[in-house]
Amino acid sequence: MPYFDAASAAPLHPVARQALLAALDDGWADPSRLYREGRKARMLLDAAREAAAEAVGCRADELTFTPSGTRAVHAGVSGALAGRRRTGRHLIVSAVEHSSVLHSAEVFETEGGAVAQVPVGRTGAVEVGSYEAALRPDTALACLQSANHEVGTVQPVAEVAEVCRTAGVPLLVDAAQSLGWGRVEGGWSLLTASAHKWGGPAGVGLLVVRKGVRFAVQGASDERESGRAPGFENLPAIVAAAASLRAVRAEAEQEAVRLRELTARIRVRVPELVEDVEVVGDPERRLPGIVTFSCLYVDGETLLHELDREGFSVSSGSSCTSSTLTPSHVLKAMGVLSEGNVRVSLPAGTAEGDVERFLAVLPGVVAGVREKLGAPVPTATVHAAEVVVDSLGKRCPIPVIELAKVIGTVPVGGRVRVLSDDEAARLDIPAWCEMRGQEYEGEEKAERGTAYLVRRLS
């Protein structure tokens, strides 16, 4: 069964498995003890730290192993903010950061801090000038991912790091998605990553704090990992994480070329094979294995289930696939279509034949989902050149389907007023207008929900 969700968790690399099994025999003792078994465990831990530091491009004593990438982010953000409390209580993040960064920002805000969220364009990339404009005399920390986890867009980290360095502000980089492909360039100050993203075992994160960065550990700590990750180290997993990082880096250059060709093929052929599709993310500055697209008039959850039935494991940022019924914050920030969203993230070693079979299966799956949803007869009232579509209580993608069905019933220059109480409509109706060459006029408060105004141009 082709597994196309490596951005969530990459399959365990063979080297990670071998190292894990070997370390279970030799790395079970307490590395802080001075007897033989402890010394052997300490040697394994030190070697793993040296290997991971070499891969990151930092000193071994700057790198801490944490219980997860999320824990690394939380510890890094809180520690850096606390260390620079005298400078101020202002934090900068991008609108498309991983939820672990945004949740850390929320906590900081509830504790009285100020948070500036830098917007992105339709490709998902930030503008360096936007970070520069967000900097203030009281800015304590800035955060920027190296590459986006949902659409694969690579961020201008080196340029933003230089802007921050000039202002004397440390930059924390979430490198979870990119570290397996190479070092993060530029003068960043803190870095986090997660082993299960590059084929290591789950439960191992990296936190790097450069020398000279003011940092104050928050919460209870002990003598382990410089006090930044208290508790007994999961040494076998740490050894496996470091070994697999070295292994995937050795394969990265050649594998990146192959995966880029496969994802480029998907980006080009999906719109050719399926009507009403928007491929999102930067077409050039992107990670090798991620490609994301959204399909109009499709329920994202149903689409994922149908692809699973055909043997393909993919993920989605559609609101229909989440318990909150709100679209992905990444797609929302980009202003792109969210309904029927599919993220394909190819793991190393993906066979060309599996990609070809995915492309062969996808059109029929999408057509089947659209047919299953049907074309609901909208509740519409005609008032001269305006049609009111009542989609209250209906979830994605029904409001857009009903809009598409009635747009032809008004004359050119006429208007459709779509009533909806689904948060996804705020994103998907403007995206539909851009795709179909119609004019989105904005939204108005309605007696119930929101009225979205669309003027017919053609």
JSON list of N, CA, C and O in Angstrom, two decimals, residues 54-107:
[
{"chain": "A", "resi": 54, "resn": "GLU", "atom": "N", "xyz": [26.84, 17.54, 14.07]},
{"chain": "A", "resi": 54, "resn": "GLU", "atom": "CA", "xyz": [27.50, 17.67, 12.77]},
{"chain": "A", "resi": 54, "resn": "GLU", "atom": "C", "xyz": [26.47, 17.84, 11.66]},
{"chain": "A", "resi": 54, "resn": "GLU", "atom": "O", "xyz": [26.66, 18.64, 10.74]},
{"chain": "A", "resi": 55, "resn": "ALA", "atom": "N", "xyz": [25.37, 17.09, 11.75]},
{"chain": "A", "resi": 55, "resn": "ALA", "atom": "CA", "xyz": [24.33, 17.19, 10.73]},
{"chain": "A", "resi": 55, "resn": "ALA", "atom": "C", "xyz": [23.65, 18.57, 10.77]},
{"chain": "A", "resi": 55, "resn": "ALA", "atom": "O", "xyz": [23.33, 19.15, 9.74]},
{"chain": "A", "resi": 56, "resn": "VAL", "atom": "N", "xyz": [23.44, 19.09, 11.97]},
{"chain": "A", "resi": 56, "resn": "VAL", "atom": "CA", "xyz": [22.80, 20.40, 12.11]},
{"chain": "A", "resi": 56, "resn": "VAL", "atom": "C", "xyz": [23.75, 21.52, 11.72]},
{"chain": "A", "resi": 56, "resn": "VAL", "atom": "O", "xyz": [23.34, 22.53, 11.12]},
{"chain": "A", "resi": 57, "resn": "GLY", "atom": "N", "xyz": [25.03, 21.36, 12.06]},
{"chain": "A", "resi": 57, "resn": "GLY", "atom": "CA", "xyz": [26.01, 22.41, 11.84]},
{"chain": "A", "resi": 57, "resn": "GLY", "atom": "C", "xyz": [26.17, 23.27, 13.07]},
{"chain": "A", "resi": 57, "resn": "GLY", "atom": "O", "xyz": [26.23, 24.51, 12.96]},
{"chain": "A", "resi": 58, "resn": "CYS", "atom": "N", "xyz": [26.24, 22.63, 14.24]},
{"chain": "A", "resi": 58, "resn": "CYS", "atom": "CA", "xyz": [26.39, 23.37, 15.49]},
{"chain": "A", "resi": 58, "resn": "CYS", "atom": "C", "xyz": [27.38, 22.64, 16.38]},
{"chain": "A", "resi": 58, "resn": "CYS", "atom": "O", "xyz": [27.86, 21.55, 16.05]},
{"chain": "A", "resi": 59, "resn": "ARG", "atom": "N", "xyz": [27.71, 23.19, 17.52]},
{"chain": "A", "resi": 59, "resn": "ARG", "atom": "CA", "xyz": [28.55, 22.52, 18.50]},
{"chain": "A", "resi": 59, "resn": "ARG", "atom": "C", "xyz": [27.73, 21.49, 19.26]},
{"chain": "A", "resi": 59, "resn": "ARG", "atom": "O", "xyz": [26.53, 21.64, 19.45]},
{"chain": "A", "resi": 60, "resn": "ALA", "atom": "N", "xyz": [28.41, 20.42, 19.68]},
{"chain": "A", "resi": 60, "resn": "ALA", "atom": "CA", "xyz": [27.72, 19.36, 20.42]},
{"chain": "A", "resi": 60, "resn": "ALA", "atom": "C", "xyz": [27.12, 19.88, 21.71]},
{"chain": "A", "resi": 60, "resn": "ALA", "atom": "O", "xyz": [26.03, 19.46, 22.11]},
{"chain": "A", "resi": 61, "resn": "ASP", "atom": "N", "xyz": [27.79, 20.81, 22.38]},
{"chain": "A", "resi": 61, "resn": "ASP", "atom": "CA", "xyz": [27.26, 21.31, 23.64]},
{"chain": "A", "resi": 61, "resn": "ASP", "atom": "C", "xyz": [26.15, 22.35, 23.45]},
{"chain": "A", "resi": 61, "resn": "ASP", "atom": "O", "xyz": [25.63, 22.89, 24.42]},
{"chain": "A", "resi": 62, "resn": "GLU", "atom": "N", "xyz": [25.79, 22.64, 22.20]},
{"chain": "A", "resi": 62, "resn": "GLU", "atom": "CA", "xyz": [24.64, 23.51, 21.92]},
{"chain": "A", "resi": 62, "resn": "GLU", "atom": "C", "xyz": [23.37, 22.70, 21.67]},
{"chain": "A", "resi": 62, "resn": "GLU", "atom": "O", "xyz": [22.28, 23.28, 21.57]},
{"chain": "A", "resi": 63, "resn": "LEU", "atom": "N", "xyz": [23.50, 21.38, 21.56]},
{"chain": "A", "resi": 63, "resn": "LEU", "atom": "CA", "xyz": [22.38, 20.54, 21.15]},
{"chain": "A", "resi": 63, "resn": "LEU", "atom": "C", "xyz": [21.84, 19.72, 22.32]},
{"chain": "A", "resi": 63, "resn": "LEU", "atom": "O", "xyz": [22.60, 19.06, 23.04]},
{"chain": "A", "resi": 64, "resn": "THR", "atom": "N", "xyz": [20.54, 19.75, 22.48]},
{"chain": "A", "resi": 64, "resn": "THR", "atom": "CA", "xyz": [19.84, 19.01, 23.53]},
{"chain": "A", "resi": 64, "resn": "THR", "atom": "C", "xyz": [18.86, 18.04, 22.88]},
{"chain": "A", "resi": 64, "resn": "THR", "atom": "O", "xyz": [18.16, 18.40, 21.93]},
{"chain": "A", "resi": 65, "resn": "PHE", "atom": "N", "xyz": [18.80, 16.82, 23.39]},
{"chain": "A", "resi": 65, "resn": "PHE", "atom": "CA", "xyz": [17.79, 15.85, 22.95]},
{"chain": "A", "resi": 65, "resn": "PHE", "atom": "C", "xyz": [16.55, 16.02, 23.84]},
{"chain": "A", "resi": 65, "resn": "PHE", "atom": "O", "xyz": [16.66, 16.04, 25.07]},
{"chain": "A", "resi": 66, "resn": "THR", "atom": "N", "xyz": [15.39, 16.14, 23.22]},
{"chain": "A", "resi": 66, "resn": "THR", "atom": "CA", "xyz": [14.13, 16.32, 23.95]},
{"chain": "A", "resi": 66, "resn": "THR", "atom": "C", "xyz": [13.20, 15.14, 23.65]},
{"chain": "A", "resi": 66, "resn": "THR", "atom": "O", "xyz": [13.44, 14.38, 22.72]},
{"chain": "A", "resi": 67, "resn": "PRO", "atom": "N", "xyz": [12.11, 14.99, 24.41]},
{"chain": "A", "resi": 67, "resn": "PRO", "atom": "CA", "xyz": [11.19, 13.86, 24.18]},
{"chain": "A", "resi": 67, "resn": "PRO", "atom": "C", "xyz": [10.36, 13.96, 22.91]},
{"chain": "A", "resi": 67, "resn": "PRO", "atom": "O", "xyz": [9.68, 13.01, 22.55]},
{"chain": "A", "resi": 68, "resn": "SER", "atom": "N", "xyz": [10.38, 15.12, 22.22]},
{"chain": "A", "resi": 68, "resn": "SER", "atom": "CA", "xyz": [9.63, 15.27, 20.97]},
{"chain": "A", "resi": 68, "resn": "SER", "atom": "C", "xyz": [10.01, 16.60, 20.34]},
{"chain": "A", "resi": 68, "resn": "SER", "atom": "O", "xyz": [10.57, 17.48, 20.99]},
{"chain": "A", "resi": 69, "resn": "GLY", "atom": "N", "xyz": [9.65, 16.76, 19.07]},
{"chain": "A", "resi": 69, "resn": "GLY", "atom": "CA", "xyz": [9.87, 18.03, 18.41]},
{"chain": "A", "resi": 69, "resn": "GLY", "atom": "C", "xyz": [8.99, 19.12, 19.01]},
{"chain": "A", "resi": 69, "resn": "GLY", "atom": "O", "xyz": [9.42, 20.28, 19.13]},
{"chain": "A", "resi": 70, "resn": "THR", "atom": "N", "xyz": [7.77, 18.76, 19.39]},
{"chain": "A", "resi": 70, "resn": "THR", "atom": "CA", "xyz": [6.86, 19.73, 20.01]},
{"chain": "A", "resi": 70, "resn": "THR", "atom": "C", "xyz": [7.44, 20.23, 21.33]},
{"chain": "A", "resi": 70, "resn": "THR", "atom": "O", "xyz": [7.42, 21.44, 21.63]},
{"chain": "A", "resi": 71, "resn": "ARG", "atom": "N", "xyz": [7.98, 19.30, 22.14]},
{"chain": "A", "resi": 71, "resn": "ARG", "atom": "CA", "xyz": [8.59, 19.70, 23.39]},
{"chain": "A", "resi": 71, "resn": "ARG", "atom": "C", "xyz": [9.80, 20.62, 23.14]},
{"chain": "A", "resi": 71, "resn": "ARG", "atom": "O", "xyz": [10.04, 21.56, 23.90]},
{"chain": "A", "resi": 72, "resn": "ALA", "atom": "N", "xyz": [10.53, 20.34, 22.09]},
{"chain": "A", "resi": 72, "resn": "ALA", "atom": "CA", "xyz": [11.67, 21.19, 21.75]},
{"chain": "A", "resi": 72, "resn": "ALA", "atom": "C", "xyz": [11.22, 22.61, 21.44]},
{"chain": "A", "resi": 72, "resn": "ALA", "atom": "O", "xyz": [11.83, 23.59, 21.87]},
{"chain": "A", "resi": 73, "resn": "VAL", "atom": "N", "xyz": [10.13, 22.73, 20.66]},
{"chain": "A", "resi": 73, "resn": "VAL", "atom": "CA", "xyz": [9.60, 24.05, 20.32]},
{"chain": "A", "resi": 73, "resn": "VAL", "atom": "C", "xyz": [9.13, 24.78, 21.58]},
{"chain": "A", "resi": 73, "resn": "VAL", "atom": "O", "xyz": [9.47, 25.95, 21.80]},
{"chain": "A", "resi": 74, "resn": "HIS", "atom": "N", "xyz": [8.35, 24.10, 22.40]},
{"chain": "A", "resi": 74, "resn": "HIS", "atom": "CA", "xyz": [7.83, 24.74, 23.61]},
{"chain": "A", "resi": 74, "resn": "HIS", "atom": "C", "xyz": [8.97, 25.20, 24.52]},
{"chain": "A", "resi": 74, "resn": "HIS", "atom": "O", "xyz": [8.95, 26.33, 25.04]},
{"chain": "A", "resi": 75, "resn": "ALA", "atom": "N", "xyz": [9.98, 24.33, 24.70]},
{"chain": "A", "resi": 75, "resn": "ALA", "atom": "CA", "xyz": [11.11, 24.69, 25.55]},
{"chain": "A", "resi": 75, "resn": "ALA", "atom": "C", "xyz": [11.93, 25.82, 24.94]},
{"chain": "A", "resi": 75, "resn": "ALA", "atom": "O", "xyz": [12.39, 26.73, 25.63]},
{"chain": "A", "resi": 76, "resn": "GLY", "atom": "N", "xyz": [12.13, 25.77, 23.61]},
{"chain": "A", "resi": 76, "resn": "GLY", "atom": "CA", "xyz": [12.91, 26.79, 22.94]},
{"chain": "A", "resi": 76, "resn": "GLY", "atom": "C", "xyz": [12.27, 28.16, 22.99]},
{"chain": "A", "resi": 76, "resn": "GLY", "atom": "O", "xyz": [12.92, 29.16, 23.29]},
{"chain": "A", "resi": 77, "resn": "VAL", "atom": "N", "xyz": [10.97, 28.21, 22.70]},
{"chain": "A", "resi": 77, "resn": "VAL", "atom": "CA", "xyz": [10.26, 29.49, 22.70]},
{"chain": "A", "resi": 77, "resn": "VAL", "atom": "C", "xyz": [10.20, 30.07, 24.11]},
{"chain": "A", "resi": 77, "resn": "VAL", "atom": "O", "xyz": [10.54, 31.24, 24.33]},
{"chain": "A", "resi": 78, "resn": "SER", "atom": "N", "xyz": [9.77, 29.27, 25.07]},
{"chain": "A", "resi": 78, "resn": "SER", "atom": "CA", "xyz": [9.62, 29.78, 26.44]},
{"chain": "A", "resi": 78, "resn": "SER", "atom": "C", "xyz": [10.96, 30.16, 27.04]},
{"chain": "A", "resi": 78, "resn": "SER", "atom": "O", "xyz": [11.09, 31.19, 27.73]},
{"chain": "A", "resi": 79, "resn": "GLY", "atom": "N", "xyz": [12.00, 29.36, 26.78]},
{"chain": "A", "resi": 79, "resn": "GLY", "atom": "CA", "xyz": [13.32, 29.65, 27.33]},
{"chain": "A", "resi": 79, "resn": "GLY", "atom": "C", "xyz": [13.93, 30.90, 26.76]},
{"chain": "A", "resi": 79, "resn": "GLY", "atom": "O", "xyz": [14.55, 31.71, 27.48]},
{"chain": "A", "resi": 80, "resn": "ALA", "atom": "N", "xyz": [13.78, 31.10, 25.44]},
{"chain": "A", "resi": 80, "resn": "ALA", "atom": "CA", "xyz": [14.34, 32.30, 24.81]},
{"chain": "A", "resi": 80, "resn": "ALA", "atom": "C", "xyz": [13.59, 33.56, 25.25]},
{"chain": "A", "resi": 80, "resn": "ALA", "atom": "O", "xyz": [14.20, 34.60, 25.50]},
{"chain": "A", "resi": 81, "resn": "LEU", "atom": "N", "xyz": [12.27, 33.46, 25.35]},
{"chain": "A", "resi": 81, "resn": "LEU", "atom": "CA", "xyz": [11.49, 34.62, 25.80]},
{"chain": "A", "resi": 81, "resn": "LEU", "atom": "C", "xyz": [11.83, 34.99, 27.24]},
{"chain": "A", "resi": 81, "resn": "LEU", "atom": "O", "xyz": [11.96, 36.18, 27.58]},
{"chain": "A", "resi": 82, "resn": "ALA", "atom": "N", "xyz": [11.99, 33.97, 28.09]},
{"chain": "A", "resi": 82, "resn": "ALA", "atom": "CA", "xyz": [12.32, 34.25, 29.49]},
{"chain": "A", "resi": 82, "resn": "ALA", "atom": "C", "xyz": [13.73, 34.82, 29.61]},
{"chain": "A", "resi": 82, "resn": "ALA", "atom": "O", "xyz": [13.98, 35.72, 30.42]},
{"chain": "A", "resi": 83, "resn": "GLY", "atom": "N", "xyz": [14.65, 34.31, 28.79]},
{"chain": "A", "resi": 83, "resn": "GLY", "atom": "CA", "xyz": [16.02, 34.80, 28.86]},
{"chain": "A", "resi": 83, "resn": "GLY", "atom": "C", "xyz": [16.17, 36.25, 28.43]},
{"chain": "A", "resi": 83, "resn": "GLY", "atom": "O", "xyz": [17.13, 36.92, 28.83]},
{"chain": "A", "resi": 84, "resn": "ARG", "atom": "N", "xyz": [15.23, 36.71, 27.61]},
{"chain": "A", "resi": 84, "resn": "ARG", "atom": "CA", "xyz": [15.30, 38.09, 27.10]},
{"chain": "A", "resi": 84, "resn": "ARG", "atom": "C", "xyz": [14.16, 38.95, 27.64]},
{"chain": "A", "resi": 84, "resn": "ARG", "atom": "O", "xyz": [13.74, 39.92, 27.02]},
{"chain": "A", "resi": 85, "resn": "ARG", "atom": "N", "xyz": [13.66, 38.58, 28.81]},
{"chain": "A", "resi": 85, "resn": "ARG", "atom": "CA", "xyz": [12.54, 39.32, 29.40]},
{"chain": "A", "resi": 85, "resn": "ARG", "atom": "C", "xyz": [12.88, 40.80, 29.59]},
{"chain": "A", "resi": 85, "resn": "ARG", "atom": "O", "xyz": [12.02, 41.67, 29.43]},
{"chain": "A", "resi": 86, "resn": "ARG", "atom": "N", "xyz": [14.12, 41.12, 29.92]},
{"chain": "A", "resi": 86, "resn": "ARG", "atom": "CA", "xyz": [14.49, 42.52, 30.13]},
{"chain": "A", "resi": 86, "resn": "ARG", "atom": "C", "xyz": [14.42, 43.33, 28.84]},
{"chain": "A", "resi": 86, "resn": "ARG", "atom": "O", "xyz": [14.22, 44.54, 28.87]},
{"chain": "A", "resi": 87, "resn": "THR", "atom": "N", "xyz": [14.61, 42.64, 27.70]},
{"chain": "A", "resi": 87, "resn": "THR", "atom": "CA", "xyz": [14.52, 43.34, 26.41]},
{"chain": "A", "resi": 87, "resn": "THR", "atom": "C", "xyz": [13.09, 43.75, 26.12]},
{"chain": "A", "resi": 87, "resn": "THR", "atom": "O", "xyz": [12.83, 44.84, 25.61]},
{"chain": "A", "resi": 88, "resn": "GLY", "atom": "N", "xyz": [12.16, 42.84, 26.40]},
{"chain": "A", "resi": 88, "resn": "GLY", "atom": "CA", "xyz": [10.76, 43.14, 26.15]},
{"chain": "A", "resi": 88, "resn": "GLY", "atom": "C", "xyz": [9.92, 41.89, 26.11]},
{"chain": "A", "resi": 88, "resn": "GLY", "atom": "O", "xyz": [10.40, 40.77, 26.32]},
{"chain": "A", "resi": 89, "resn": "ARG", "atom": "N", "xyz": [8.65, 42.09, 25.81]},
{"chain": "A", "resi": 89, "resn": "ARG", "atom": "CA", "xyz": [7.67, 40.99, 25.81]},
{"chain": "A", "resi": 89, "resn": "ARG", "atom": "C", "xyz": [6.95, 40.96, 24.47]},
{"chain": "A", "resi": 89, "resn": "ARG", "atom": "O", "xyz": [5.73, 40.91, 24.40]},
{"chain": "A", "resi": 90, "resn": "HIS", "atom": "N", "xyz": [7.74, 40.95, 23.39]},
{"chain": "A", "resi": 90, "resn": "HIS", "atom": "CA", "xyz": [7.16, 40.95, 22.05]},
{"chain": "A", "resi": 90, "resn": "HIS", "atom": "C", "xyz": [7.73, 39.78, 21.26]},
{"chain": "A", "resi": 90, "resn": "HIS", "atom": "O", "xyz": [8.95, 39.58, 21.21]},
{"chain": "A", "resi": 91, "resn": "LEU", "atom": "N", "xyz": [6.84, 39.00, 20.66]},
{"chain": "A", "resi": 91, "resn": "LEU", "atom": "CA", "xyz": [7.20, 37.80, 19.90]},
{"chain": "A", "resi": 91, "resn": "LEU", "atom": "C", "xyz": [6.68, 37.91, 18.48]},
{"chain": "A", "resi": 91, "resn": "LEU", "atom": "O", "xyz": [5.55, 38.37, 18.26]},
{"chain": "A", "resi": 92, "resn": "ILE", "atom": "N", "xyz": [7.49, 37.50, 17.50]},
{"chain": "A", "resi": 92, "resn": "ILE", "atom": "CA", "xyz": [7.08, 37.50, 16.10]},
{"chain": "A", "resi": 92, "resn": "ILE", "atom": "C", "xyz": [7.02, 36.06, 15.59]},
{"chain": "A", "resi": 92, "resn": "ILE", "atom": "O", "xyz": [7.96, 35.28, 15.79]},
{"chain": "A", "resi": 93, "resn": "VAL", "atom": "N", "xyz": [5.92, 35.70, 14.94]},
{"chain": "A", "resi": 93, "resn": "VAL", "atom": "CA", "xyz": [5.77, 34.39, 14.30]},
{"chain": "A", "resi": 93, "resn": "VAL", "atom": "C", "xyz": [5.16, 34.60, 12.92]},
{"chain": "A", "resi": 93, "resn": "VAL", "atom": "O", "xyz": [4.57, 35.64, 12.65]},
{"chain": "A", "resi": 94, "resn": "SER", "atom": "N", "xyz": [5.30, 33.62, 12.05]},
{"chain": "A", "resi": 94, "resn": "SER", "atom": "CA", "xyz": [4.60, 33.70, 10.77]},
{"chain": "A", "resi": 94, "resn": "SER", "atom": "C", "xyz": [3.23, 33.07, 10.91]},
{"chain": "A", "resi": 94, "resn": "SER", "atom": "O", "xyz": [2.99, 32.27, 11.83]},
{"chain": "A", "resi": 95, "resn": "ALA", "atom": "N", "xyz": [2.33, 33.41, 10.01]},
{"chain": "A", "resi": 95, "resn": "ALA", "atom": "CA", "xyz": [0.96, 32.91, 10.07]},
{"chain": "A", "resi": 95, "resn": "ALA", "atom": "C", "xyz": [0.85, 31.43, 9.72]},
{"chain": "A", "resi": 95, "resn": "ALA", "atom": "O", "xyz": [-0.19, 30.83, 9.96]},
{"chain": "A", "resi": 96, "resn": "VAL", "atom": "N", "xyz": [1.93, 30.85, 9.19]},
{"chain": "A", "resi": 96, "resn": "VAL", "atom": "CA", "xyz": [1.85, 29.45, 8.75]},
{"chain": "A", "resi": 96, "resn": "VAL", "atom": "C", "xyz": [2.75, 28.53, 9.57]},
{"chain": "A", "resi": 96, "resn": "VAL", "atom": "O", "xyz": [3.04, 27.42, 9.15]},
{"chain": "A", "resi": 97, "resn": "GLU", "atom": "N", "xyz": [3.17, 28.98, 10.75]},
{"chain": "A", "resi": 97, "resn": "GLU", "atom": "CA", "xyz": [4.01, 28.13, 11.59]},
{"chain": "A", "resi": 97, "resn": "GLU", "atom": "C", "xyz": [3.26, 26.86, 12.01]},
{"chain": "A", "resi": 97, "resn": "GLU", "atom": "O", "xyz": [2.02, 26.82, 12.03]},
{"chain": "A", "resi": 98, "resn": "HIS", "atom": "N", "xyz": [4.03, 25.86, 12.40]},
{"chain": "A", "resi": 98, "resn": "HIS", "atom": "CA", "xyz": [3.43, 24.64, 12.95]},
{"chain": "A", "resi": 98, "resn": "HIS", "atom": "C", "xyz": [2.63, 24.99, 14.20]},
{"chain": "A", "resi": 98, "resn": "HIS", "atom": "O", "xyz": [2.94, 25.96, 14.90]},
{"chain": "A", "resi": 99, "resn": "SER", "atom": "N", "xyz": [1.63, 24.20, 14.49]},
{"chain": "A", "resi": 99, "resn": "SER", "atom": "CA", "xyz": [0.76, 24.49, 15.63]},
{"chain": "A", "resi": 99, "resn": "SER", "atom": "C", "xyz": [1.54, 24.57, 16.94]},
{"chain": "A", "resi": 99, "resn": "SER", "atom": "O", "xyz": [1.14, 25.31, 17.86]},
{"chain": "A", "resi": 100, "resn": "SER", "atom": "N", "xyz": [2.65, 23.84, 17.07]},
{"chain": "A", "resi": 100, "resn": "SER", "atom": "CA", "xyz": [3.42, 23.89, 18.30]},
{"chain": "A", "resi": 100, "resn": "SER", "atom": "C", "xyz": [3.97, 25.29, 18.56]},
{"chain": "A", "resi": 100, "resn": "SER", "atom": "O", "xyz": [4.02, 25.76, 19.70]},
{"chain": "A", "resi": 101, "resn": "VAL", "atom": "N", "xyz": [4.37, 25.98, 17.50]},
{"chain": "A", "resi": 101, "resn": "VAL", "atom": "CA", "xyz": [4.85, 27.35, 17.63]},
{"chain": "A", "resi": 101, "resn": "VAL", "atom": "C", "xyz": [3.69, 28.29, 17.96]},
{"chain": "A", "resi": 101, "resn": "VAL", "atom": "O", "xyz": [3.79, 29.15, 18.85]},
{"chain": "A", "resi": 102, "resn": "LEU", "atom": "N", "xyz": [2.58, 28.13, 17.24]},
{"chain": "A", "resi": 102, "resn": "LEU", "atom": "CA", "xyz": [1.43, 29.00, 17.47]},
{"chain": "A", "resi": 102, "resn": "LEU", "atom": "C", "xyz": [0.84, 28.79, 18.85]},
{"chain": "A", "resi": 102, "resn": "LEU", "atom": "O", "xyz": [0.39, 29.75, 19.50]},
{"chain": "A", "resi": 103, "resn": "HIS", "atom": "N", "xyz": [0.83, 27.56, 19.34]},
{"chain": "A", "resi": 103, "resn": "HIS", "atom": "CA", "xyz": [0.33, 27.31, 20.69]},
{"chain": "A", "resi": 103, "resn": "HIS", "atom": "C", "xyz": [1.25, 27.95, 21.73]},
{"chain": "A", "resi": 103, "resn": "HIS", "atom": "O", "xyz": [0.79, 28.48, 22.74]},
{"chain": "A", "resi": 104, "resn": "SER", "atom": "N", "xyz": [2.57, 27.90, 21.49]},
{"chain": "A", "resi": 104, "resn": "SER", "atom": "CA", "xyz": [3.50, 28.57, 22.39]},
{"chain": "A", "resi": 104, "resn": "SER", "atom": "C", "xyz": [3.23, 30.07, 22.41]},
{"chain": "A", "resi": 104, "resn": "SER", "atom": "O", "xyz": [3.30, 30.72, 23.47]},
{"chain": "A", "resi": 105, "resn": "ALA", "atom": "N", "xyz": [2.92, 30.64, 21.24]},
{"chain": "A", "resi": 105, "resn": "ALA", "atom": "CA", "xyz": [2.62, 32.06, 21.15]},
{"chain": "A", "resi": 105, "resn": "ALA", "atom": "C", "xyz": [1.34, 32.39, 21.91]},
{"chain": "A", "resi": 105, "resn": "ALA", "atom": "O", "xyz": [1.25, 33.45, 22.57]},
{"chain": "A", "resi": 106, "resn": "GLU", "atom": "N", "xyz": [0.35, 31.51, 21.83]},
{"chain": "A", "resi": 106, "resn": "GLU", "atom": "CA", "xyz": [-0.90, 31.73, 22.55]},
{"chain": "A", "resi": 106, "resn": "GLU", "atom": "C", "xyz": [-0.67, 31.77, 24.06]},
{"chain": "A", "resi": 106, "resn": "GLU", "atom": "O", "xyz": [-1.23, 32.61, 24.77]},
{"chain": "A", "resi": 107, "resn": "VAL", "atom": "N", "xyz": [0.15, 30.84, 24.55]},
{"chain": "A", "resi": 107, "resn": "VAL", "atom": "CA", "xyz": [0.46, 30.81, 25.98]},
{"chain": "A", "resi": 107, "resn": "VAL", "atom": "C", "xyz": [1.16, 32.11, 26.39]},
{"chain": "A", "resi": 107, "resn": "VAL", "atom": "O", "xyz": [0.83, 32.72, 27.41]}
]
